[in-house]
mmCIF file of C-alpha atoms in Angstrom:
data_model
loop_
_atom_site.group_PDB
_atom_site.id
_atom_site.type_symbol
_atom_site.label_atom_id
_atom_site.label_comp_id
_atom_site.label_asym_id
_atom_site.label_seq_id
_atom_site.Cartn_x
_atom_site.Cartn_y
_atom_site.Cartn_z
ATOM 1 C CA THR A 1 -63.123 -67.840 -2.165
ATOM 2 C CA THR A 2 -62.419 -64.948 0.213
ATOM 3 C CA SER A 3 -59.522 -66.966 1.700
ATOM 4 C CA ALA A 4 -57.802 -68.243 -1.461
ATOM 5 C CA GLY A 5 -57.447 -66.967 -5.004
ATOM 6 C CA ILE A 6 -55.115 -66.622 -7.973
ATOM 7 C CA ALA A 7 -54.448 -63.832 -10.488
ATOM 8 C CA CYS A 8 -52.265 -64.277 -13.531
ATOM 9 C CA GLY A 9 -51.198 -62.349 -16.569
ATOM 10 C CA GLY A 10 -52.421 -58.831 -17.285
ATOM 11 C CA ILE A 11 -51.414 -55.389 -18.542
ATOM 12 C CA PRO A 12 -50.133 -52.524 -18.806
ATOM 13 C CA PRO A 13 -48.189 -53.171 -22.057
ATOM 14 C CA PRO A 14 -46.248 -55.219 -22.451
ATOM 15 C CA THR A 15 -48.455 -58.007 -21.250
ATOM 16 C CA LEU A 16 -47.426 -59.819 -18.111
ATOM 17 C CA ALA A 17 -46.693 -63.400 -17.153
ATOM 18 C CA ALA A 18 -46.988 -62.615 -13.418
ATOM 19 C CA ASN A 19 -48.870 -65.004 -11.110
ATOM 20 C CA GLU A 20 -49.928 -64.199 -7.619
ATOM 21 C CA LEU A 21 -51.783 -66.173 -4.909
ATOM 22 C CA TRP A 22 -54.224 -64.658 -2.368
ATOM 23 C CA ASP A 23 -54.288 -66.279 1.110
ATOM 24 C CA GLY A 24 -57.128 -64.175 2.564
ATOM 25 C CA THR A 25 -54.747 -61.486 3.784
ATOM 26 C CA SER A 26 -52.126 -60.731 1.185
ATOM 27 C CA TRP A 27 -50.854 -61.518 -2.322
ATOM 28 C CA THR A 28 -47.659 -63.586 -2.885
ATOM 29 C CA GLU A 29 -45.765 -63.784 -6.190
ATOM 30 C CA VAL A 30 -45.371 -67.392 -7.300
ATOM 31 C CA ALA A 31 -44.335 -69.184 -10.534
ATOM 32 C CA ASP A 32 -45.160 -67.104 -13.641
ATOM 33 C CA LEU A 33 -47.147 -68.244 -16.683
ATOM 34 C CA ASN A 34 -45.009 -69.529 -19.534
ATOM 35 C CA ALA A 35 -46.546 -66.918 -21.956
ATOM 36 C CA HIS A 36 -47.181 -63.194 -21.349
ATOM 37 C CA THR A 37 -50.989 -62.973 -21.508
ATOM 38 C CA ALA A 38 -53.831 -60.443 -20.993
ATOM 39 C CA GLY A 39 -57.599 -60.740 -21.421
ATOM 40 C CA GLY A 40 -57.857 -64.488 -21.140
ATOM 41 C CA ALA A 41 -60.323 -66.521 -19.099
ATOM 42 C CA GLY A 42 -59.456 -68.299 -15.886
ATOM 43 C CA VAL A 43 -61.204 -71.302 -14.358
ATOM 44 C CA GLY A 44 -60.575 -73.550 -11.328
ATOM 45 C CA THR A 45 -59.090 -72.843 -7.922
ATOM 46 C CA SER A 46 -55.848 -71.487 -6.480
ATOM 47 C CA THR A 47 -54.458 -75.043 -6.435
ATOM 48 C CA SER A 48 -55.769 -76.360 -9.782
ATOM 49 C CA GLY A 49 -56.921 -74.273 -12.739
ATOM 50 C CA LEU A 50 -56.522 -73.072 -16.301
ATOM 51 C CA SER A 51 -55.409 -69.844 -17.923
ATOM 52 C CA ILE A 52 -57.269 -69.750 -21.221
ATOM 53 C CA ALA A 53 -56.107 -67.853 -24.357
ATOM 54 C CA GLY A 54 -55.986 -64.031 -24.282
ATOM 55 C CA GLN A 55 -53.627 -61.654 -26.056
ATOM 56 C CA SER A 56 -49.889 -61.082 -26.109
ATOM 57 C CA GLY A 57 -49.251 -57.630 -27.574
ATOM 58 C CA PRO A 58 -51.307 -57.517 -30.778
ATOM 59 C CA THR A 59 -51.357 -61.315 -31.144
ATOM 60 C CA ASN A 60 -54.496 -63.269 -30.179
ATOM 61 C CA LEU A 61 -53.673 -66.533 -28.472
ATOM 62 C CA LYS A 62 -55.014 -70.098 -28.450
ATOM 63 C CA THR A 63 -52.646 -71.083 -25.669
ATOM 64 C CA VAL A 64 -53.999 -72.767 -22.534
ATOM 65 C CA GLU A 65 -51.913 -73.346 -19.435
ATOM 66 C CA ASN A 66 -52.677 -75.656 -16.483
ATOM 67 C CA TRP A 67 -51.856 -74.592 -12.881
ATOM 68 C CA ASP A 68 -51.141 -77.471 -10.506
ATOM 69 C CA GLY A 69 -50.667 -75.308 -7.424
ATOM 70 C CA THR A 70 -46.930 -74.968 -8.043
ATOM 71 C CA SER A 71 -46.240 -74.413 -11.724
ATOM 72 C CA TRP A 72 -47.837 -73.802 -15.171
ATOM 73 C CA THR A 73 -47.730 -76.334 -17.972
ATOM 74 C CA GLU A 74 -49.046 -75.665 -21.518
ATOM 75 C CA VAL A 75 -51.853 -78.034 -22.451
ATOM 76 C CA GLY A 76 -54.150 -78.343 -25.468
ATOM 77 C CA ASP A 77 -54.796 -75.107 -27.323
ATOM 78 C CA LEU A 78 -58.241 -73.666 -28.126
ATOM 79 C CA ASN A 79 -59.497 -74.212 -31.645
ATOM 80 C CA THR A 80 -60.026 -70.446 -32.185
ATOM 81 C CA ALA A 81 -57.755 -67.739 -30.795
ATOM 82 C CA GLY A 82 -59.249 -64.837 -28.843
ATOM 83 C CA TYR A 83 -59.243 -62.514 -25.854
ATOM 84 C CA ALA A 84 -61.810 -61.015 -23.490
ATOM 85 C CA LEU A 85 -63.281 -64.514 -23.048
ATOM 86 C CA ALA A 86 -65.418 -65.788 -20.170
ATOM 87 C CA GLY A 87 -65.031 -69.205 -18.622
ATOM 88 C CA SER A 88 -66.496 -71.656 -16.166
ATOM 89 C CA GLY A 89 -65.397 -74.996 -14.731
ATOM 90 C CA ASN A 90 -62.138 -76.459 -13.494
ATOM 91 C CA SER A 91 -58.851 -77.860 -14.825
ATOM 92 C CA THR A 92 -60.426 -81.117 -16.086
ATOM 93 C CA ASP A 93 -63.932 -79.970 -17.180
ATOM 94 C CA ALA A 94 -64.405 -76.420 -18.448
ATOM 95 C CA VAL A 95 -66.173 -74.202 -21.006
ATOM 96 C CA THR A 96 -64.986 -70.918 -22.461
ATOM 97 C CA TYR A 97 -67.241 -68.641 -24.430
ATOM 98 C CA GLY A 98 -67.423 -65.278 -26.110
ATOM 99 C CA GLY A 99 -64.430 -63.013 -26.757
ATOM 100 C CA ASN A 100 -62.831 -60.993 -29.506
ATOM 101 C CA PRO A 101 -62.170 -60.799 -32.403
ATOM 102 C CA ALA A 102 -65.056 -62.028 -34.573
ATOM 103 C CA PRO A 103 -65.936 -64.859 -35.113
ATOM 104 C CA ARG A 104 -64.761 -65.734 -31.562
ATOM 105 C CA ALA A 105 -67.603 -63.610 -30.040
ATOM 106 C CA ALA A 106 -70.247 -66.337 -30.130
ATOM 107 C CA LEU A 107 -68.086 -69.448 -29.935
ATOM 108 C CA THR A 108 -68.187 -71.873 -27.059
ATOM 109 C CA GLU A 109 -65.533 -74.518 -26.533
ATOM 110 C CA GLN A 110 -65.493 -77.316 -23.947
ATOM 111 C CA TRP A 111 -62.381 -78.818 -22.323
ATOM 112 C CA ASN A 112 -62.430 -82.480 -21.281
ATOM 113 C CA GLY A 113 -59.049 -82.482 -19.561
ATOM 114 C CA THR A 114 -57.243 -83.284 -22.796
ATOM 115 C CA SER A 115 -58.589 -81.256 -25.696
ATOM 116 C CA TRP A 116 -61.134 -78.515 -26.699
ATOM 117 C CA THR A 117 -64.250 -79.117 -28.797
ATOM 118 C CA GLU A 118 -66.416 -76.396 -30.275
ATOM 119 C CA ILE A 119 -70.010 -76.855 -29.044
ATOM 120 C CA ALA A 120 -73.277 -74.855 -28.865
ATOM 121 C CA ASP A 121 -72.577 -71.113 -29.403
ATOM 122 C CA LEU A 122 -73.890 -68.188 -27.443
ATOM 123 C CA THR A 123 -77.192 -66.785 -28.688
ATOM 124 C CA THR A 124 -75.723 -63.269 -28.739
ATOM 125 C CA GLY A 125 -72.026 -63.152 -29.488
ATOM 126 C CA ARG A 126 -70.107 -60.725 -27.204
ATOM 127 C CA SER A 127 -66.852 -60.201 -25.370
ATOM 128 C CA ALA A 128 -65.769 -59.092 -21.917
ATOM 129 C CA GLY A 129 -68.754 -60.625 -20.135
ATOM 130 C CA GLY A 130 -68.657 -62.326 -16.763
ATOM 131 C CA GLY A 131 -68.526 -66.099 -16.462
ATOM 132 C CA SER A 132 -69.551 -68.165 -13.517
ATOM 133 C CA TYR A 133 -67.382 -70.000 -11.001
ATOM 134 C CA ASN A 134 -66.789 -73.707 -10.873
ATOM 135 C CA SER A 135 -69.151 -75.649 -13.156
ATOM 136 C CA ALA A 136 -68.847 -76.637 -16.765
ATOM 137 C CA THR A 137 -72.353 -78.096 -16.704
ATOM 138 C CA ASN A 138 -74.276 -75.176 -15.359
ATOM 139 C CA ALA A 139 -72.770 -71.716 -16.007
ATOM 140 C CA ILE A 140 -73.701 -68.163 -17.039
ATOM 141 C CA MET A 141 -72.425 -65.432 -19.388
ATOM 142 C CA ALA A 142 -73.469 -62.074 -18.033
ATOM 143 C CA GLY A 143 -73.208 -58.698 -19.743
ATOM 144 C CA GLY A 144 -70.401 -57.948 -22.143
ATOM 145 C CA GLN A 145 -70.017 -55.906 -25.332
ATOM 146 C CA THR A 146 -71.215 -56.470 -28.837
ATOM 147 C CA PRO A 147 -69.497 -54.752 -31.779
ATOM 148 C CA PRO A 148 -68.932 -51.837 -32.115
ATOM 149 C CA GLY A 149 -68.852 -51.496 -28.400
ATOM 150 C CA ALA A 150 -72.496 -51.599 -27.270
ATOM 151 C CA TYR A 151 -72.784 -52.811 -23.669
ATOM 152 C CA GLN A 152 -75.204 -55.666 -23.011
ATOM 153 C CA THR A 153 -77.338 -56.520 -19.971
ATOM 154 C CA LEU A 154 -78.205 -59.944 -21.371
ATOM 155 C CA THR A 155 -77.552 -63.074 -19.299
ATOM 156 C CA GLU A 156 -77.354 -66.521 -20.918
ATOM 157 C CA GLU A 157 -77.404 -69.739 -18.957
ATOM 158 C CA TRP A 158 -75.350 -72.809 -19.924
ATOM 159 C CA THR A 159 -77.042 -76.098 -19.008
ATOM 160 C CA ILE A 160 -76.825 -79.723 -19.938
ATOM 161 C CA PRO A 161 -80.427 -80.942 -19.830
ATOM 162 C CA ASP A 162 -80.579 -84.612 -20.902
ATOM 163 C CA ALA A 163 -76.956 -84.313 -22.125
ATOM 164 C CA THR A 164 -77.904 -81.635 -24.656
ATOM 165 C CA LYS A 165 -75.750 -78.542 -24.196
ATOM 166 C CA THR A 166 -77.475 -75.200 -24.864
ATOM 167 C CA PHE A 167 -77.242 -71.539 -24.130
ATOM 168 C CA THR A 168 -80.612 -69.961 -23.204
ATOM 169 C CA ALA A 169 -81.063 -66.208 -23.154
ATOM 170 C CA SER A 170 -82.877 -64.530 -20.256
#
């Protein structure tokens, strides 16, 4: 929201573990991530969220950390490491999709609060696209890049009609 937010990890090299909260007026440094991370996905709110995968130096990560409003705790890792991911949802129900390197670009994984499961993949695999805010049941992947760096204007919608999870291109 415009009055609360969180930013964690980042670059320039080496990657950062920094974590800052936005209160609508200014940023305040708070408890750092456990791992130095850049290019991961983030879901949730400034009081409860996840930092999902990313990169630490040249190493692609599977690491997922949970933010409880005060500190970070490592929780269940992704099945496939990657960076430049998109994500939607919250700390107990989330999806992450896309990312680098191949084959990560089309993968979608869902978090149930305990573990990640690979589910329906993107129609067009890509990285560095935009995810939507706070729903793991109705989300979008907008834009991004396909190898070898072609920018995409494609938007795919994630829905759960009749409990069947699908990505639909538009």
